[in-house]
Amino acid sequence: MKKQFAVIGLGRFGSSVCKELYKLGHEVLAIDSREEKVNDITRHSTHSVIANGTDEKALQSLGIRNFDYVIVAIGDDIQSSILCTLLLKELGVEKVWVKAQNYYHQRVLEKIGADRIVHPEQDMGIRIAQHIISEKIVDYIELSPDYSIVELIATDKVSNQSLVELNIRALYGCTILGIKRGDDINIAPTPTDRIQQGDILIVIGHKNDLKRFEDEGM
Ligand code: ATP
């Protein structure tokens, strides 16, 4: 279903989020206090507006509370990021995702009710490090300090075997969520589906279990 998003702050992070959501077919309102940033995003958003994210009246007049998600991507100006988040929650926006600049910024955002706090640089650093240390890992998403989703390249060891034969859940406590093969993706693998060499397995589990599966099962 098409969702409505608003992105406030169109630096590298905010504009990337905005462009990708728009490319995926969603309605995106792009907001920045600087005219040149708004002009740059016009082709990549449904609407783009020059407005200050800390101006309560401006947010109200944009009907901000009707958006499914608002992403606050104001980075350097921590005070504005906090005030904007506070206003959005007070105005009744259901899901507010905020880019945090540091640990103290994060703690304040948690206290005022931000629904999700992201650290793009740290998150990307972790993903790249995971990718570098393992030739089998294609991608890595941290869900919590304990749980992750990884994409692993199927090796000889698991090829030509069905999921029931591999018995990954019982042996390693991990679950295969999907199998990518070329441009196709099977998002509901059945026990009889067979893995082919070069498939990419999308696996969820505890980090220790995923590591064990990667080291011993693949
Ligand atoms: P990034 O790290 O994502 O590239 P940046 O370092 O380029 O960001 P930031 O200072 O983090 O820039 O600000 C991101 C954007 O937020 C800028 O385009 C800036 O104009 C905008 N911005 C800052 N304060 C406000 C505000 N109060 N209302 C709306 N937009 C704002």
PDB file of C-alpha atoms and ligand atoms in Angstrom:
ATOM      1  CA  MET A   1       0.000   0.000   0.000  1.00  0.00           C
ATOM      2  CA  LYS A   2       1.188   3.488  -0.833  1.00  0.00           C
ATOM      3  CA  LYS A   3       2.337   5.304   2.277  1.00  0.00           C
ATOM      4  CA  GLN A   4       2.749   8.999   2.934  1.00  0.00           C
ATOM      5  CA  PHE A   5       6.137  10.195   4.135  1.00  0.00           C
ATOM      6  CA  ALA A   6       7.617  13.557   5.031  1.00  0.00           C
ATOM      7  CA  VAL A   7      11.360  14.132   5.250  1.00  0.00           C
ATOM      8  CA  ILE A   8      12.571  17.189   7.161  1.00  0.00           C
ATOM      9  CA  GLY A   9      16.173  18.162   6.390  1.00  0.00           C
ATOM     10  CA  LEU A  10      17.591  17.408   2.972  1.00  0.00           C
ATOM     11  CA  GLY A  11      21.296  16.839   3.572  1.00  0.00           C
ATOM     12  CA  ARG A  12      22.952  13.701   2.136  1.00  0.00           C
ATOM     13  CA  PHE A  13      21.003  11.392   4.459  1.00  0.00           C
ATOM     14  CA  GLY A  14      17.583  13.073   4.202  1.00  0.00           C
ATOM     15  CA  SER A  15      17.750  13.506   0.424  1.00  0.00           C
ATOM     16  CA  SER A  16      18.790   9.837  -0.051  1.00  0.00           C
ATOM     17  CA  VAL A  17      15.842   8.671   2.071  1.00  0.00           C
ATOM     18  CA  CYS A  18      13.511  10.971   0.154  1.00  0.00           C
ATOM     19  CA  LYS A  19      14.720   9.887  -3.314  1.00  0.00           C
ATOM     20  CA  GLU A  20      14.551   6.188  -2.502  1.00  0.00           C
ATOM     21  CA  LEU A  21      11.034   6.370  -1.013  1.00  0.00           C
ATOM     22  CA  TYR A  22       9.850   8.318  -4.060  1.00  0.00           C
ATOM     23  CA  LYS A  23      11.532   5.822  -6.398  1.00  0.00           C
ATOM     24  CA  LEU A  24       9.706   3.026  -4.564  1.00  0.00           C
ATOM     25  CA  GLY A  25       6.410   4.711  -5.462  1.00  0.00           C
ATOM     26  CA  HIS A  26       5.486   6.407  -2.197  1.00  0.00           C
ATOM     27  CA  GLU A  27       4.219   9.928  -1.651  1.00  0.00           C
ATOM     28  CA  VAL A  28       6.991  12.037  -0.172  1.00  0.00           C
ATOM     29  CA  LEU A  29       6.864  15.600   1.069  1.00  0.00           C
ATOM     30  CA  ALA A  30      10.403  17.035   1.207  1.00  0.00           C
ATOM     31  CA  ILE A  31      11.033  19.910   3.620  1.00  0.00           C
ATOM     32  CA  ASP A  32      14.114  22.042   4.197  1.00  0.00           C
ATOM     33  CA  SER A  33      14.693  25.562   5.431  1.00  0.00           C
ATOM     34  CA  ARG A  34      17.119  26.238   2.550  1.00  0.00           C
ATOM     35  CA  GLU A  35      15.729  27.030  -0.864  1.00  0.00           C
ATOM     36  CA  GLU A  36      18.543  25.383  -2.859  1.00  0.00           C
ATOM     37  CA  LYS A  37      18.042  22.071  -1.048  1.00  0.00           C
ATOM     38  CA  VAL A  38      14.318  22.185  -1.844  1.00  0.00           C
ATOM     39  CA  ASN A  39      14.975  23.018  -5.499  1.00  0.00           C
ATOM     40  CA  ASP A  40      17.405  20.100  -5.821  1.00  0.00           C
ATOM     41  CA  ILE A  41      14.832  17.581  -4.592  1.00  0.00           C
ATOM     42  CA  THR A  42      11.806  18.772  -6.616  1.00  0.00           C
ATOM     43  CA  ARG A  43      12.201  16.081  -9.305  1.00  0.00           C
ATOM     44  CA  HIS A  44      12.632  13.360  -6.681  1.00  0.00           C
ATOM     45  CA  SER A  45       9.623  14.046  -4.419  1.00  0.00           C
ATOM     46  CA  THR A  46       5.865  14.434  -4.662  1.00  0.00           C
ATOM     47  CA  HIS A  47       5.950  17.910  -3.098  1.00  0.00           C
ATOM     48  CA  SER A  48       8.824  19.996  -1.834  1.00  0.00           C
ATOM     49  CA  VAL A  49       8.474  22.937   0.508  1.00  0.00           C
ATOM     50  CA  ILE A  50      10.732  25.546   2.096  1.00  0.00           C
ATOM     51  CA  ALA A  51       9.834  25.481   5.777  1.00  0.00           C
ATOM     52  CA  ASN A  52      11.443  25.455   9.187  1.00  0.00           C
ATOM     53  CA  GLY A  53      10.967  22.146  10.985  1.00  0.00           C
ATOM     54  CA  THR A  54      10.836  23.980  14.307  1.00  0.00           C
ATOM     55  CA  ASP A  55       7.920  26.204  13.236  1.00  0.00           C
ATOM     56  CA  GLU A  56       4.823  24.649  14.765  1.00  0.00           C
ATOM     57  CA  LYS A  57       2.383  26.652  12.639  1.00  0.00           C
ATOM     58  CA  ALA A  58       4.212  25.738   9.429  1.00  0.00           C
ATOM     59  CA  LEU A  59       4.122  22.041  10.364  1.00  0.00           C
ATOM     60  CA  GLN A  60       0.410  22.286  11.144  1.00  0.00           C
ATOM     61  CA  SER A  61      -0.389  24.032   7.886  1.00  0.00           C
ATOM     62  CA  LEU A  62       1.405  21.238   5.995  1.00  0.00           C
ATOM     63  CA  GLY A  63      -0.983  18.766   7.653  1.00  0.00           C
ATOM     64  CA  ILE A  64       2.010  16.942   9.089  1.00  0.00           C
ATOM     65  CA  ARG A  65      -0.044  14.806  11.474  1.00  0.00           C
ATOM     66  CA  ASN A  66      -1.652  13.010   8.514  1.00  0.00           C
ATOM     67  CA  PHE A  67       1.637  11.506   7.359  1.00  0.00           C
ATOM     68  CA  ASP A  68       2.342   7.869   8.182  1.00  0.00           C
ATOM     69  CA  TYR A  69       6.026   8.546   8.823  1.00  0.00           C
ATOM     70  CA  VAL A  70       8.043  11.686   9.334  1.00  0.00           C
ATOM     71  CA  ILE A  71      11.821  11.385   9.094  1.00  0.00           C
ATOM     72  CA  VAL A  72      13.799  14.107  10.874  1.00  0.00           C
ATOM     73  CA  ALA A  73      17.142  14.322   9.111  1.00  0.00           C
ATOM     74  CA  ILE A  74      18.423  17.539  10.634  1.00  0.00           C
ATOM     75  CA  GLY A  75      21.909  16.562  11.772  1.00  0.00           C
ATOM     76  CA  ASP A  76      24.252  19.252  12.962  1.00  0.00           C
ATOM     77  CA  ASP A  77      21.685  21.515  14.594  1.00  0.00           C
ATOM     78  CA  ILE A  78      20.822  19.195  17.480  1.00  0.00           C
ATOM     79  CA  GLN A  79      18.570  21.741  19.159  1.00  0.00           C
ATOM     80  CA  SER A  80      16.416  22.049  16.026  1.00  0.00           C
ATOM     81  CA  SER A  81      16.317  18.271  15.599  1.00  0.00           C
ATOM     82  CA  ILE A  82      15.045  17.866  19.180  1.00  0.00           C
ATOM     83  CA  LEU A  83      12.497  20.669  18.962  1.00  0.00           C
ATOM     84  CA  CYS A  84      11.210  19.409  15.616  1.00  0.00           C
ATOM     85  CA  THR A  85      10.813  15.865  16.998  1.00  0.00           C
ATOM     86  CA  LEU A  86       9.003  17.171  20.088  1.00  0.00           C
ATOM     87  CA  LEU A  87       6.579  19.196  17.958  1.00  0.00           C
ATOM     88  CA  LEU A  88       5.888  16.264  15.641  1.00  0.00           C
ATOM     89  CA  LYS A  89       5.032  13.987  18.558  1.00  0.00           C
ATOM     90  CA  GLU A  90       2.893  16.697  20.200  1.00  0.00           C
ATOM     91  CA  LEU A  91       1.051  17.253  16.929  1.00  0.00           C
ATOM     92  CA  GLY A  92       0.202  13.550  16.893  1.00  0.00           C
ATOM     93  CA  VAL A  93       2.486  12.143  14.173  1.00  0.00           C
ATOM     94  CA  GLU A  94       2.381   8.406  14.721  1.00  0.00           C
ATOM     95  CA  LYS A  95       5.857   7.391  13.530  1.00  0.00           C
ATOM     96  CA  VAL A  96       8.772   9.760  13.860  1.00  0.00           C
ATOM     97  CA  TRP A  97      12.203   8.466  12.813  1.00  0.00           C
ATOM     98  CA  VAL A  98      15.152  10.668  13.679  1.00  0.00           C
ATOM     99  CA  LYS A  99      18.803  10.772  12.684  1.00  0.00           C
ATOM    100  CA  ALA A 100      20.904  11.140  15.839  1.00  0.00           C
ATOM    101  CA  GLN A 101      24.232  12.873  15.892  1.00  0.00           C
ATOM    102  CA  ASN A 102      25.614  11.340  19.078  1.00  0.00           C
ATOM    103  CA  TYR A 103      24.744   9.337  22.192  1.00  0.00           C
ATOM    104  CA  TYR A 104      23.366  12.309  24.182  1.00  0.00           C
ATOM    105  CA  HIS A 105      21.236  13.395  21.253  1.00  0.00           C
ATOM    106  CA  GLN A 106      19.894   9.838  21.129  1.00  0.00           C
ATOM    107  CA  ARG A 107      19.023   9.861  24.848  1.00  0.00           C
ATOM    108  CA  VAL A 108      17.040  13.074  24.562  1.00  0.00           C
ATOM    109  CA  LEU A 109      15.236  11.762  21.481  1.00  0.00           C
ATOM    110  CA  GLU A 110      14.284   8.593  23.388  1.00  0.00           C
ATOM    111  CA  LYS A 111      12.871  10.690  26.241  1.00  0.00           C
ATOM    112  CA  ILE A 112      10.692  12.858  24.009  1.00  0.00           C
ATOM    113  CA  GLY A 113       9.184   9.864  22.225  1.00  0.00           C
ATOM    114  CA  ALA A 114      11.055   9.412  18.924  1.00  0.00           C
ATOM    115  CA  ASP A 115       9.861   6.082  17.551  1.00  0.00           C
ATOM    116  CA  ARG A 116      13.120   5.084  15.906  1.00  0.00           C
ATOM    117  CA  ILE A 117      16.558   6.620  16.172  1.00  0.00           C
ATOM    118  CA  VAL A 118      19.129   5.973  13.487  1.00  0.00           C
ATOM    119  CA  HIS A 119      22.875   6.502  13.324  1.00  0.00           C
ATOM    120  CA  PRO A 120      23.559   6.215   9.597  1.00  0.00           C
ATOM    121  CA  GLU A 121      27.332   6.456   9.804  1.00  0.00           C
ATOM    122  CA  GLN A 122      27.685   3.861  12.588  1.00  0.00           C
ATOM    123  CA  ASP A 123      25.095   1.526  11.042  1.00  0.00           C
ATOM    124  CA  MET A 124      26.802   1.650   7.655  1.00  0.00           C
ATOM    125  CA  GLY A 125      30.220   1.183   9.277  1.00  0.00           C
ATOM    126  CA  ILE A 126      29.001  -2.007  10.983  1.00  0.00           C
ATOM    127  CA  ARG A 127      27.499  -3.343   7.741  1.00  0.00           C
ATOM    128  CA  ILE A 128      30.674  -2.693   5.790  1.00  0.00           C
ATOM    129  CA  ALA A 129      32.854  -4.264   8.487  1.00  0.00           C
ATOM    130  CA  GLN A 130      30.658  -7.380   8.541  1.00  0.00           C
ATOM    131  CA  HIS A 131      30.876  -7.554   4.770  1.00  0.00           C
ATOM    132  CA  ILE A 132      34.659  -7.203   4.739  1.00  0.00           C
ATOM    133  CA  ILE A 133      35.374  -9.875   7.353  1.00  0.00           C
ATOM    134  CA  SER A 134      33.225 -12.528   5.747  1.00  0.00           C
ATOM    135  CA  GLU A 135      33.332 -13.468   2.100  1.00  0.00           C
ATOM    136  CA  LYS A 136      29.999 -15.204   2.543  1.00  0.00           C
ATOM    137  CA  ILE A 137      28.109 -12.192   3.894  1.00  0.00           C
ATOM    138  CA  VAL A 138      26.577 -10.023   1.176  1.00  0.00           C
ATOM    139  CA  ASP A 139      24.584  -7.766   3.474  1.00  0.00           C
ATOM    140  CA  TYR A 140      23.895  -7.325   7.129  1.00  0.00           C
ATOM    141  CA  ILE A 141      21.081  -5.590   9.024  1.00  0.00           C
ATOM    142  CA  GLU A 142      21.216  -5.201  12.780  1.00  0.00           C
ATOM    143  CA  LEU A 143      17.730  -5.573  14.308  1.00  0.00           C
ATOM    144  CA  SER A 144      18.792  -5.215  17.952  1.00  0.00           C
ATOM    145  CA  PRO A 145      22.011  -5.707  19.922  1.00  0.00           C
ATOM    146  CA  ASP A 146      21.362  -9.484  19.740  1.00  0.00           C
ATOM    147  CA  TYR A 147      19.470 -10.192  16.526  1.00  0.00           C
ATOM    148  CA  SER A 148      20.336  -9.593  12.880  1.00  0.00           C
ATOM    149  CA  ILE A 149      19.381 -10.450   9.346  1.00  0.00           C
ATOM    150  CA  VAL A 150      22.220 -11.488   7.048  1.00  0.00           C
ATOM    151  CA  GLU A 151      22.411 -12.318   3.386  1.00  0.00           C
ATOM    152  CA  LEU A 152      24.772 -15.244   2.795  1.00  0.00           C
ATOM    153  CA  ILE A 153      26.009 -16.715  -0.460  1.00  0.00           C
ATOM    154  CA  ALA A 154      25.144 -20.420  -0.656  1.00  0.00           C
ATOM    155  CA  THR A 155      28.291 -22.554  -0.808  1.00  0.00           C
ATOM    156  CA  ASP A 156      28.862 -26.141  -2.062  1.00  0.00           C
ATOM    157  CA  LYS A 157      28.052 -27.417   1.391  1.00  0.00           C
ATOM    158  CA  VAL A 158      24.373 -26.422   1.242  1.00  0.00           C
ATOM    159  CA  SER A 159      23.786 -26.641  -2.506  1.00  0.00           C
ATOM    160  CA  ASN A 160      21.383 -29.203  -3.960  1.00  0.00           C
ATOM    161  CA  GLN A 161      19.784 -29.748  -0.575  1.00  0.00           C
ATOM    162  CA  SER A 162      16.252 -28.882   0.477  1.00  0.00           C
ATOM    163  CA  LEU A 163      15.536 -26.730   3.526  1.00  0.00           C
ATOM    164  CA  VAL A 164      14.120 -29.730   5.355  1.00  0.00           C
ATOM    165  CA  GLU A 165      17.307 -31.708   4.678  1.00  0.00           C
ATOM    166  CA  LEU A 166      19.461 -28.865   5.914  1.00  0.00           C
ATOM    167  CA  ASN A 167      17.379 -28.530   9.107  1.00  0.00           C
ATOM    168  CA  ILE A 168      18.934 -25.135   9.796  1.00  0.00           C
ATOM    169  CA  ARG A 169      16.404 -24.016  12.401  1.00  0.00           C
ATOM    170  CA  ALA A 170      16.883 -27.072  14.594  1.00  0.00           C
ATOM    171  CA  LEU A 171      20.665 -27.238  14.166  1.00  0.00           C
ATOM    172  CA  TYR A 172      21.539 -23.550  14.347  1.00  0.00           C
ATOM    173  CA  GLY A 173      18.418 -21.722  15.625  1.00  0.00           C
ATOM    174  CA  CYS A 174      18.336 -19.545  12.480  1.00  0.00           C
ATOM    175  CA  THR A 175      15.455 -19.114  10.032  1.00  0.00           C
ATOM    176  CA  ILE A 176      15.698 -18.679   6.279  1.00  0.00           C
ATOM    177  CA  LEU A 177      13.364 -15.815   5.376  1.00  0.00           C
ATOM    178  CA  GLY A 178      13.977 -15.816   1.650  1.00  0.00           C
ATOM    179  CA  ILE A 179      16.158 -17.067  -1.197  1.00  0.00           C
ATOM    180  CA  LYS A 180      17.449 -14.793  -3.937  1.00  0.00           C
ATOM    181  CA  ARG A 181      18.320 -16.386  -7.276  1.00  0.00           C
ATOM    182  CA  GLY A 182      19.470 -13.918  -9.921  1.00  0.00           C
ATOM    183  CA  ASP A 183      16.733 -11.301 -10.202  1.00  0.00           C
ATOM    184  CA  ASP A 184      14.110 -13.546  -8.540  1.00  0.00           C
ATOM    185  CA  ILE A 185      13.402 -13.660  -4.873  1.00  0.00           C
ATOM    186  CA  ASN A 186      11.444 -16.371  -3.083  1.00  0.00           C
ATOM    187  CA  ILE A 187      10.054 -14.709   0.030  1.00  0.00           C
ATOM    188  CA  ALA A 188       8.116 -17.740   1.289  1.00  0.00           C
ATOM    189  CA  PRO A 189      10.453 -20.711   0.972  1.00  0.00           C
ATOM    190  CA  THR A 190       8.853 -24.096   1.640  1.00  0.00           C
ATOM    191  CA  PRO A 191      10.611 -27.051   3.289  1.00  0.00           C
ATOM    192  CA  THR A 192      11.028 -28.783  -0.082  1.00  0.00           C
ATOM    193  CA  ASP A 193      12.680 -25.813  -1.819  1.00  0.00           C
ATOM    194  CA  ARG A 194      16.210 -26.737  -2.882  1.00  0.00           C
ATOM    195  CA  ILE A 195      19.166 -24.414  -2.633  1.00  0.00           C
ATOM    196  CA  GLN A 196      21.416 -23.929  -5.614  1.00  0.00           C
ATOM    197  CA  GLN A 197      25.026 -22.828  -5.543  1.00  0.00           C
ATOM    198  CA  GLY A 198      25.237 -19.041  -5.778  1.00  0.00           C
ATOM    199  CA  ASP A 199      21.787 -18.489  -4.271  1.00  0.00           C
ATOM    200  CA  ILE A 200      21.686 -15.787  -1.642  1.00  0.00           C
ATOM    201  CA  LEU A 201      20.048 -16.889   1.606  1.00  0.00           C
ATOM    202  CA  ILE A 202      18.329 -14.248   3.725  1.00  0.00           C
ATOM    203  CA  VAL A 203      18.682 -15.514   7.275  1.00  0.00           C
ATOM    204  CA  ILE A 204      17.423 -14.139  10.607  1.00  0.00           C
ATOM    205  CA  GLY A 205      18.686 -15.164  14.011  1.00  0.00           C
ATOM    206  CA  HIS A 206      20.696 -14.444  17.114  1.00  0.00           C
ATOM    207  CA  LYS A 207      24.148 -13.145  16.207  1.00  0.00           C
ATOM    208  CA  ASN A 208      25.876 -16.109  17.858  1.00  0.00           C
ATOM    209  CA  ASP A 209      23.673 -18.586  15.964  1.00  0.00           C
ATOM    210  CA  LEU A 210      24.192 -16.791  12.673  1.00  0.00           C
ATOM    211  CA  LYS A 211      27.961 -16.885  13.216  1.00  0.00           C
ATOM    212  CA  ARG A 212      27.802 -20.595  13.994  1.00  0.00           C
ATOM    213  CA  PHE A 213      25.731 -21.257  10.863  1.00  0.00           C
ATOM    214  CA  GLU A 214      28.106 -19.190   8.755  1.00  0.00           C
ATOM    215  CA  ASP A 215      31.214 -20.961  10.152  1.00  0.00           C
ATOM    216  CA  GLU A 216      29.962 -24.537  10.439  1.00  0.00           C
ATOM    217  CA  GLY A 217      26.834 -24.842   8.297  1.00  0.00           C
ATOM    218  CA  MET A 218      27.973 -23.105   5.126  1.00  0.00           C
TER     219      MET A 218
HETATM  220  P1  ATP B   1      24.054  14.979   6.062  1.00  0.00           P
HETATM  221  O1  ATP B   1      25.015  14.466   7.087  1.00  0.00           O
HETATM  222  O2  ATP B   1      22.768  14.203   5.995  1.00  0.00           O
HETATM  223  O3  ATP B   1      24.669  15.204   4.735  1.00  0.00           O
HETATM  224  P2  ATP B   1      24.475  17.748   6.383  1.00  0.00           P
HETATM  225  O4  ATP B   1      25.680  17.632   7.243  1.00  0.00           O
HETATM  226  O5  ATP B   1      24.625  18.112   4.946  1.00  0.00           O
HETATM  227  O6  ATP B   1      23.604  16.417   6.531  1.00  0.00           O
HETATM  228  P3  ATP B   1      22.875  18.935   8.375  1.00  0.00           P
HETATM  229  O7  ATP B   1      23.402  20.088   9.136  1.00  0.00           O
HETATM  230  O8  ATP B   1      22.865  17.622   9.040  1.00  0.00           O
HETATM  231  O9  ATP B   1      23.550  18.857   6.955  1.00  0.00           O
HETATM  232  O10 ATP B   1      21.402  19.339   7.929  1.00  0.00           O
HETATM  233  C1  ATP B   1      20.675  18.576   7.037  1.00  0.00           C
HETATM  234  C2  ATP B   1      19.678  19.484   6.367  1.00  0.00           C
HETATM  235  O11 ATP B   1      18.739  19.957   7.332  1.00  0.00           O
HETATM  236  C3  ATP B   1      20.295  20.715   5.703  1.00  0.00           C
HETATM  237  O12 ATP B   1      19.914  20.730   4.335  1.00  0.00           O
HETATM  238  C4  ATP B   1      19.685  21.879   6.460  1.00  0.00           C
HETATM  239  O13 ATP B   1      19.383  22.980   5.601  1.00  0.00           O
HETATM  240  C5  ATP B   1      18.407  21.294   7.008  1.00  0.00           C
HETATM  241  N1  ATP B   1      17.909  21.936   8.214  1.00  0.00           N
HETATM  242  C6  ATP B   1      18.641  22.306   9.311  1.00  0.00           C
HETATM  243  N2  ATP B   1      17.836  22.868  10.230  1.00  0.00           N
HETATM  244  C7  ATP B   1      16.573  22.824   9.722  1.00  0.00           C
HETATM  245  C8  ATP B   1      15.287  23.230  10.193  1.00  0.00           C
HETATM  246  N3  ATP B   1      15.132  23.781  11.398  1.00  0.00           N
HETATM  247  N4  ATP B   1      14.208  23.022   9.397  1.00  0.00           N
HETATM  248  C9  ATP B   1      14.337  22.443   8.187  1.00  0.00           C
HETATM  249  N5  ATP B   1      15.515  22.041   7.687  1.00  0.00           N
HETATM  250  C10 ATP B   1      16.624  22.234   8.432  1.00  0.00           C
END
